C-alpha positions as a Python dict, from the first residue, in 0.01 Angstrom:
ca = {
    (1, 'M'): (0, 0, 0),
    (2, 'G'): (140, 337, -100),
    (3, 'P'): (158, 656, 106),
    (4, 'H'): (-140, 879, 173),
    (5, 'P'): (-224, 1085, -142),
    (6, 'A'): (-129, 1410, 33),
    (7, 'V'): (204, 1264, 141),
    (8, 'A'): (270, 1140, -212),
    (9, 'A'): (183, 1478, -367),
    (10, 'I'): (415, 1667, -133),
    (11, 'R'): (700, 1421, -188),
    (12, 'L'): (662, 1453, -564),
    (13, 'A'): (673, 1833, -549),
    (14, 'V'): (979, 1824, -324),
    (15, 'R'): (1148, 1561, -542),
    (16, 'R'): (1119, 1785, -848),
    (17, 'T'): (1279, 2077, -668),
    (18, 'L'): (1556, 1865, -519),
    (19, 'A'): (1630, 1704, -856),
    (20, 'E'): (1688, 2052, -1003),
    (21, 'L'): (1918, 2141, -714),
    (22, 'A'): (2112, 1816, -745),
    (23, 'A'): (2161, 1876, -1115),
    (24, 'E'): (2281, 2231, -1049),
    (25, 'A'): (2526, 2101, -788),
    (26, 'G'): (2659, 1838, -1027),
    (27, 'V'): (2543, 1541, -821),
    (28, 'V'): (2540, 1234, -1043),
    (29, 'P'): (2334, 916, -993),
    (30, 'G'): (2458, 736, -686),
    (31, 'G'): (2495, 1057, -490),
    (32, 'Q'): (2851, 1143, -592),
    (33, 'V'): (2953, 1497, -678),
    (34, 'R'): (3139, 1552, -1003),
    (35, 'P'): (3507, 1622, -935),
    (36, 'R'): (3486, 1974, -1074),
    (37, 'T'): (3232, 2074, -810),
    (38, 'P'): (3402, 2144, -476),
    (39, 'A'): (3234, 1993, -172),
    (40, 'P'): (3102, 2239, 87),
    (41, 'V'): (3345, 2313, 369),
    (42, 'P'): (3222, 2147, 691),
    (43, 'V'): (3094, 2405, 941),
    (44, 'P'): (3101, 2342, 1317),
    (45, 'V'): (2757, 2308, 1474),
    (46, 'L'): (2668, 2607, 1691),
    (47, 'A'): (2622, 2567, 2063),
    (48, 'G'): (2284, 2428, 2144),
    (49, 'T'): (2230, 2275, 1801),
    (50, 'A'): (2406, 1941, 1830),
    (51, 'T'): (2231, 1646, 1675),
    (52, 'V'): (2081, 1362, 1872),
    (53, 'P'): (2347, 1092, 1933),
    (54, 'G'): (2320, 812, 1681),
    (55, 'T'): (2116, 1014, 1428),
    (56, 'L'): (2222, 948, 1071),
    (57, 'I'): (2334, 1250, 872),
    (58, 'G'): (2077, 1347, 611),
    (59, 'N'): (1781, 1147, 741),
    (60, 'A'): (1639, 940, 1023),
    (61, 'R'): (1712, 573, 1090),
    (62, 'R'): (1346, 515, 1026),
    (63, 'H'): (1133, 775, 855),
    (64, 'P'): (769, 835, 960),
    (65, 'S'): (678, 641, 646),
    (66, 'G'): (805, 334, 826),
    (67, 'L'): (1080, 282, 570),
    (68, 'P'): (1445, 290, 676),
    (69, 'R'): (1646, 549, 485),
    (70, 'T'): (2005, 548, 368),
    (71, 'P'): (2175, 878, 456),
    (72, 'A'): (2365, 1096, 212),
    (73, 'A'): (2741, 1086, 253),
    (74, 'P'): (2902, 1344, 483),
    (75, 'G'): (3017, 1640, 276),
    (76, 'S'): (2736, 1600, 23),
    (77, 'P'): (2564, 1923, -87),
    (78, 'L'): (2331, 2061, 178),
    (79, 'V'): (1974, 2192, 151),
    (80, 'L'): (1816, 2381, 441),
    (81, 'V'): (1445, 2389, 523),
    (82, 'A'): (1291, 2688, 700),
    (83, 'V'): (1060, 2540, 964),
    (84, 'S'): (819, 2724, 1192),
    (85, 'G'): (667, 2409, 1337),
    (86, 'G'): (339, 2455, 1152),
    (87, 'A'): (186, 2196, 920),
    (88, 'D'): (322, 2352, 599),
    (89, 'S'): (685, 2360, 703),
    (90, 'M'): (677, 2029, 895),
    (91, 'A'): (526, 1850, 594),
    (92, 'L'): (796, 2007, 377),
    (93, 'A'): (1076, 1909, 615),
    (94, 'T'): (949, 1552, 644),
    (95, 'A'): (921, 1508, 267),
    (96, 'T'): (1264, 1662, 212),
    (97, 'A'): (1418, 1429, 468),
    (98, 'F'): (1261, 1138, 279),
    (99, 'E'): (1359, 1243, -74),
    (100, 'A'): (1694, 1420, -45),
    (101, 'P'): (1918, 1124, 45),
    (102, 'K'): (1801, 940, -268),
    (103, 'L'): (1946, 1228, -470),
    (104, 'G'): (2271, 1251, -277),
    (105, 'L'): (2175, 1561, -80),
    (106, 'R'): (2196, 1631, 292),
    (107, 'V'): (1911, 1811, 469),
    (108, 'G'): (1931, 2061, 753),
    (109, 'A'): (1684, 2306, 900),
    (110, 'V'): (1652, 2646, 1062),
    (111, 'T'): (1369, 2746, 1293),
    (112, 'V'): (1351, 3115, 1377),
    (113, 'D'): (1240, 3242, 1717),
    (114, 'H'): (1098, 3592, 1662),
    (115, 'G'): (1058, 3648, 2036),
    (116, 'L'): (709, 3789, 1992),
    (117, 'Q'): (529, 3546, 2225),
    (118, 'D'): (589, 3409, 2572),
    (119, 'G'): (769, 3077, 2557),
    (120, 'S'): (871, 3118, 2192),
    (121, 'D'): (1227, 3010, 2271),
    (122, 'E'): (1104, 2683, 2423),
    (123, 'R'): (879, 2615, 2125),
    (124, 'A'): (1165, 2679, 1885),
    (125, 'E'): (1379, 2424, 2070),
    (126, 'Q'): (1092, 2173, 2064),
    (127, 'V'): (1067, 2214, 1688),
    (128, 'A'): (1443, 2168, 1658),
    (129, 'V'): (1426, 1844, 1856),
    (130, 'R'): (1153, 1706, 1626),
    (131, 'L'): (1362, 1791, 1322),
    (132, 'R'): (1669, 1619, 1463),
    (133, 'E'): (1458, 1311, 1532),
    (134, 'L'): (1373, 1312, 1160),
    (135, 'G'): (1745, 1308, 1094),
    (136, 'L'): (1792, 1661, 965),
    (137, 'D'): (2142, 1784, 1035),
    (138, 'P'): (2246, 2056, 1103),
    (139, 'V'): (1947, 2199, 1284),
    (140, 'E'): (1950, 2547, 1435),
    (141, 'A'): (1702, 2737, 1652),
    (142, 'V'): (1793, 3099, 1587),
    (143, 'A'): (1665, 3390, 1795),
    (144, 'V'): (1618, 3722, 1613),
    (145, 'R'): (1529, 4074, 1715),
    (146, 'V'): (1229, 4210, 1527),
    (147, 'G'): (1237, 4581, 1449),
    (148, 'R'): (947, 4814, 1378),
    (149, 'G'): (1007, 4928, 1023),
    (150, 'G'): (721, 4869, 779),
    (151, 'G'): (484, 4725, 1040),
    (152, 'P'): (509, 4408, 1250),
    (153, 'E'): (455, 4160, 967),
    (154, 'N'): (717, 4315, 740),
    (155, 'A'): (962, 4358, 1027),
    (156, 'A'): (926, 3993, 1131),
    (157, 'R'): (971, 3878, 772),
    (158, 'D'): (1284, 4090, 728),
    (159, 'A'): (1436, 3952, 1048),
    (160, 'R'): (1349, 3596, 948),
    (161, 'Y'): (1502, 3618, 602),
    (162, 'A'): (1815, 3782, 741),
    (163, 'A'): (1857, 3486, 979),
    (164, 'L'): (1797, 3235, 699),
    (165, 'D'): (2049, 3409, 474),
    (166, 'L'): (2314, 3397, 746),
    (167, 'A'): (2245, 3029, 816),
    (168, 'A'): (2268, 2941, 446),
    (169, 'E'): (2600, 3122, 415),
    (170, 'R'): (2733, 2974, 738),
    (171, 'H'): (2666, 2618, 621),
    (172, 'G'): (2731, 2665, 250),
    (173, 'A'): (2376, 2551, 165),
    (174, 'L'): (2266, 2513, -196),
    (175, 'A'): (1920, 2649, -120),
    (176, 'V'): (1665, 2723, 148),
    (177, 'L'): (1324, 2561, 104),
    (178, 'L'): (1012, 2749, 216),
    (179, 'G'): (673, 2594, 292),
    (180, 'H'): (444, 2846, 121),
    (181, 'T'): (138, 2687, -37),
    (182, 'R'): (-118, 2786, -299),
    (183, 'D'): (-330, 2939, -21),
    (184, 'D'): (-40, 3165, 77),
    (185, 'Q'): (-6, 3265, -286),
    (186, 'A'): (-375, 3359, -309),
    (187, 'E'): (-345, 3571, 7),
    (188, 'T'): (-40, 3746, -135),
    (189, 'V'): (-226, 3832, -457),
    (190, 'L'): (-520, 3978, -262),
    (191, 'L'): (-285, 4183, -44),
    (192, 'G'): (-109, 4316, -353),
    (193, 'L'): (-443, 4405, -510),
    (194, 'A'): (-554, 4592, -197),
    (195, 'R'): (-229, 4790, -184),
    (196, 'G'): (-242, 4884, -551),
    (197, 'S'): (121, 4787, -592),
    (198, 'G'): (109, 4692, -960),
    (199, 'S'): (148, 4373, -1159),
    (200, 'R'): (472, 4266, -991),
    (201, 'S'): (292, 4253, -659),
    (202, 'L'): (0, 4067, -818),
    (203, 'A'): (251, 3814, -951),
    (204, 'G'): (276, 3684, -595),
    (205, 'M'): (565, 3476, -467),
    (206, 'P'): (804, 3315, -716),
    (207, 'A'): (877, 2944, -697),
    (208, 'Q'): (1244, 3035, -710),
    (209, 'K'): (1428, 3352, -617),
    (210, 'G'): (1797, 3347, -541),
    (211, 'R'): (1869, 3075, -288),
    (212, 'Y'): (1501, 3035, -195),
    (213, 'R'): (1272, 2765, -337),
    (214, 'R'): (903, 2708, -274),
    (215, 'P'): (820, 2349, -374),
    (216, 'L'): (461, 2354, -241),
    (217, 'L'): (319, 2655, -428),
    (218, 'E'): (96, 2432, -641),
    (219, 'L'): (-51, 2247, -339),
    (220, 'D'): (-326, 2351, -99),
    (221, 'R'): (-266, 2414, 268),
    (222, 'A'): (-510, 2134, 351),
    (223, 'A'): (-272, 1884, 189),
    (224, 'T'): (4, 1968, 437),
    (225, 'R'): (-226, 1910, 733),
    (226, 'Q'): (-341, 1581, 588),
    (227, 'A'): (19, 1475, 532),
    (228, 'C'): (120, 1557, 888),
    (229, 'S'): (-184, 1376, 1026),
    (230, 'A'): (-120, 1069, 811),
    (231, 'Q'): (239, 1050, 938),
    (232, 'S'): (153, 1138, 1302),
    (233, 'I'): (374, 1448, 1286),
    (234, 'P'): (292, 1696, 1563),
    (235, 'V'): (248, 2056, 1448),
    (236, 'W'): (219, 2393, 1618),
    (237, 'D'): (-45, 2647, 1519),
    (238, 'D'): (91, 2999, 1556),
    (239, 'P'): (-177, 3213, 1727),
    (240, 'H'): (-64, 3508, 1512),
    (241, 'N'): (-213, 3326, 1215),
    (242, 'T'): (-562, 3377, 1361),
    (243, 'D'): (-503, 3719, 1520),
    (244, 'P'): (-717, 3981, 1339),
    (245, 'A'): (-459, 4244, 1427),
    (246, 'Y'): (-252, 4110, 1136),
    (247, 'T'): (-359, 4191, 782),
    (248, 'R'): (-276, 3849, 638),
    (249, 'S'): (-478, 3682, 912),
    (250, 'R'): (-784, 3890, 820),
    (251, 'V'): (-742, 3801, 454),
    (252, 'R'): (-712, 3432, 544),
    (253, 'H'): (-1002, 3403, 785),
    (254, 'E'): (-1240, 3678, 673),
    (255, 'V'): (-1183, 3787, 313),
    (256, 'L'): (-1112, 3456, 138),
    (257, 'P'): (-1402, 3267, 305),
    (258, 'V'): (-1642, 3543, 193),
    (259, 'L'): (-1511, 3522, -164),
    (260, 'E'): (-1544, 3144, -163),
    (261, 'K'): (-1898, 3170, -28),
    (262, 'H'): (-2028, 3427, -276),
    (263, 'L'): (-1820, 3346, -584),
    (264, 'G'): (-1816, 2970, -548),
    (265, 'G'): (-1525, 2734, -495),
    (266, 'G'): (-1197, 2764, -674),
    (267, 'V'): (-1113, 3122, -575),
    (268, 'V'): (-778, 3023, -426),
    (269, 'E'): (-682, 2830, -738),
    (270, 'A'): (-794, 3117, -962),
    (271, 'L'): (-588, 3370, -766),
    (272, 'A'): (-283, 3147, -782),
    (273, 'R'): (-331, 3108, -1157),
    (274, 'T'): (-358, 3487, -1185),
    (275, 'A'): (-23, 3516, -1009),
    (276, 'R'): (141, 3286, -1265),
    (277, 'L'): (2, 3488, -1556),
    (278, 'F'): (105, 3820, -1404),
    (279, 'R'): (451, 3682, -1331),
    (280, 'D'): (509, 3595, -1696),
    (281, 'D'): (402, 3946, -1800),
    (282, 'A'): (601, 4115, -1524),
    (283, 'D'): (917, 3919, -1607),
    (284, 'A'): (896, 4025, -1973),
    (285, 'L'): (840, 4390, -1882),
    (286, 'D'): (1125, 4382, -1631),
    (287, 'Q'): (1363, 4256, -1899),
    (288, 'W'): (1250, 4533, -2131),
    (289, 'A'): (1298, 4793, -1855),
    (290, 'A'): (1651, 4670, -1779),
    (291, 'L'): (1752, 4711, -2143),
    (292, 'A'): (1582, 5050, -2170),
    (293, 'E'): (1748, 5182, -1855),
    (294, 'R'): (2090, 5094, -1989),
    (295, 'D'): (2024, 5293, -2307),
    (296, 'L'): (1883, 5608, -2146),
    (297, 'R'): (2131, 5660, -1862),
    (298, 'T'): (2354, 5965, -1900),
    (299, 'P'): (2730, 5950, -1828),
    (300, 'D'): (2673, 6089, -1475),
    (301, 'G'): (2411, 5822, -1393),
    (302, 'A'): (2095, 6031, -1440),
    (303, 'L'): (1801, 5932, -1660),
    (304, 'D'): (1732, 6109, -1990),
    (305, 'V'): (1379, 6251, -1957),
    (306, 'G'): (1320, 6270, -2333),
    (307, 'K'): (1395, 5902, -2382),
    (308, 'L'): (1193, 5811, -2073),
    (309, 'A'): (889, 5987, -2215),
    (310, 'E'): (904, 5772, -2528),
    (311, 'L'): (869, 5446, -2332),
    (312, 'P'): (531, 5278, -2268),
    (313, 'P'): (409, 5371, -1916),
    (314, 'A'): (447, 5016, -1783),
    (315, 'V'): (812, 5005, -1890),
    (316, 'R'): (889, 5363, -1787),
    (317, 'R'): (760, 5310, -1433),
    (318, 'R'): (973, 4999, -1402),
    (319, 'V'): (1277, 5202, -1500),
    (320, 'L'): (1183, 5460, -1237),
    (321, 'R'): (1142, 5187, -976),
    (322, 'R'): (1482, 5037, -1057),
    (323, 'A'): (1644, 5380, -1023),
    (324, 'A'): (1468, 5450, -693),
    (325, 'L'): (1573, 5116, -546),
    (326, 'R'): (1930, 5169, -658),
    (327, 'A'): (1931, 5506, -480),
    (328, 'G'): (1826, 5339, -154),
    (329, 'C'): (1445, 5317, -143),
    (330, 'P'): (1332, 5009, 55),
    (331, 'A'): (1151, 4777, -186),
    (332, 'G'): (874, 4701, 64),
    (333, 'D'): (794, 5070, 112),
    (334, 'L'): (797, 5182, -251),
    (335, 'F'): (441, 5166, -384),
    (336, 'A'): (269, 5242, -713),
    (337, 'R'): (151, 5580, -587),
    (338, 'H'): (513, 5687, -536),
    (339, 'L'): (605, 5589, -891),
    (340, 'E'): (299, 5762, -1034),
    (341, 'T'): (409, 6085, -868),
    (342, 'V'): (765, 6047, -995),
    (343, 'D'): (627, 5973, -1341),
    (344, 'L'): (474, 6322, -1344),
    (345, 'L'): (826, 6464, -1341),
    (346, 'V'): (856, 6306, -1687),
    (347, 'T'): (507, 6339, -1835),
    (348, 'G'): (356, 6632, -1643),
    (349, 'W'): (648, 6862, -1572),
    (350, 'R'): (531, 7199, -1431),
    (351, 'G'): (846, 7304, -1251),
    (352, 'Q'): (764, 7108, -933),
    (353, 'G'): (1042, 7059, -684),
    (354, 'P'): (1209, 6742, -552),
    (355, 'L'): (983, 6453, -458),
    (356, 'H'): (1054, 6278, -130),
    (357, 'L'): (1049, 5898, -144),
    (358, 'P'): (1080, 5628, 125),
    (359, 'G'): (1426, 5566, 266),
    (360, 'G'): (1535, 5929, 253),
    (361, 'V'): (1556, 5933, -128),
    (362, 'E'): (1447, 6222, -345),
    (363, 'A'): (1378, 6246, -717),
    (364, 'V'): (1445, 6575, -893),
    (365, 'R'): (1425, 6687, -1255),
    (366, 'R'): (1727, 6886, -1363),
    (367, 'C'): (1848, 6999, -1707),
    (368, 'G'): (1643, 6744, -1898),
    (369, 'T'): (1741, 6457, -1672),
    (370, 'L'): (1588, 6280, -1375),
    (371, 'V'): (1814, 6230, -1073),
    (372, 'F'): (1756, 5998, -776),
    (373, 'R'): (1971, 6076, -475),
    (374, 'R'): (1985, 6061, -98),
    (375, 'Q'): (1842, 6370, 65),
    (376, 'G'): (2124, 6604, 157),
    (377, 'D'): (2367, 6472, -104),
}
């Protein structure tokens, strides 16, 4: 008898992602790395993150599936999984622990303690223990300090990704896997629509960006819960996920259920499909904007207003966004309304003065050019 359908679906999605990573790392059948690919330098395990004695590197002696697993060889390429302890990330970690050794990859994990709830440090250590029991190695429980910039959700996300980046660099990981599902994608599209942030925001989360991979974007959140239940994997439900003080929580528990009720089923799938379509369009426009920006930059780094005005609005505003980000605007704080105002310096010039943008950046039109600079420079 095969695994539960949800378990099988998650393993298949993870296997596809891991196969791509193994190919990129030059791992050949049998788990060996081609000689031309240097093996990652072993990194000492941090204090408090030692593995359980007797645990095999790369996977458990016996996986929750009931099947014994053969570990990847020490020094094999490493993949890290970001794990909160919730159903999505625990299902991802379990499937990765099952699939990775067959492809010659080791699996580790990082669980981030944001320090926003009483006892969060203890819960992070509990999650780390469960992951070590699955055979993931190395496993780290990392405490972070969450700032206040951009609101609590953005600040927590920034702190989390900073910790994951450091862990990946510390261990020489090929990639970091994230447990976002199709439901998360639908929520992201709705949030982007509400903020009026443009097609790039409506494109949602990419399946791959830099070192980050999201194998579960085509699967529903319900599948991860079913997979954990079928394998008797304990999960932790973050109370912030149901707290109406957080925007994403309201979208998840109030907005989406209303849409499903009044528009019929399939809203989540439709929103996720919309994200894929917008991503294709946004990628093409971004490539166009990158080429256009190169052609219209002046020797001193400003933008030629005349050439900017000749571009289609969608491309021109992308050029403006690229220039603003390069000058120091935080990406999460730069919205469509900012770019529309800057665009008026090109298409509706009436002698208006410098425009103040997030991050202490200003845009000013001068001598037929558009300049982005730090205020005071």
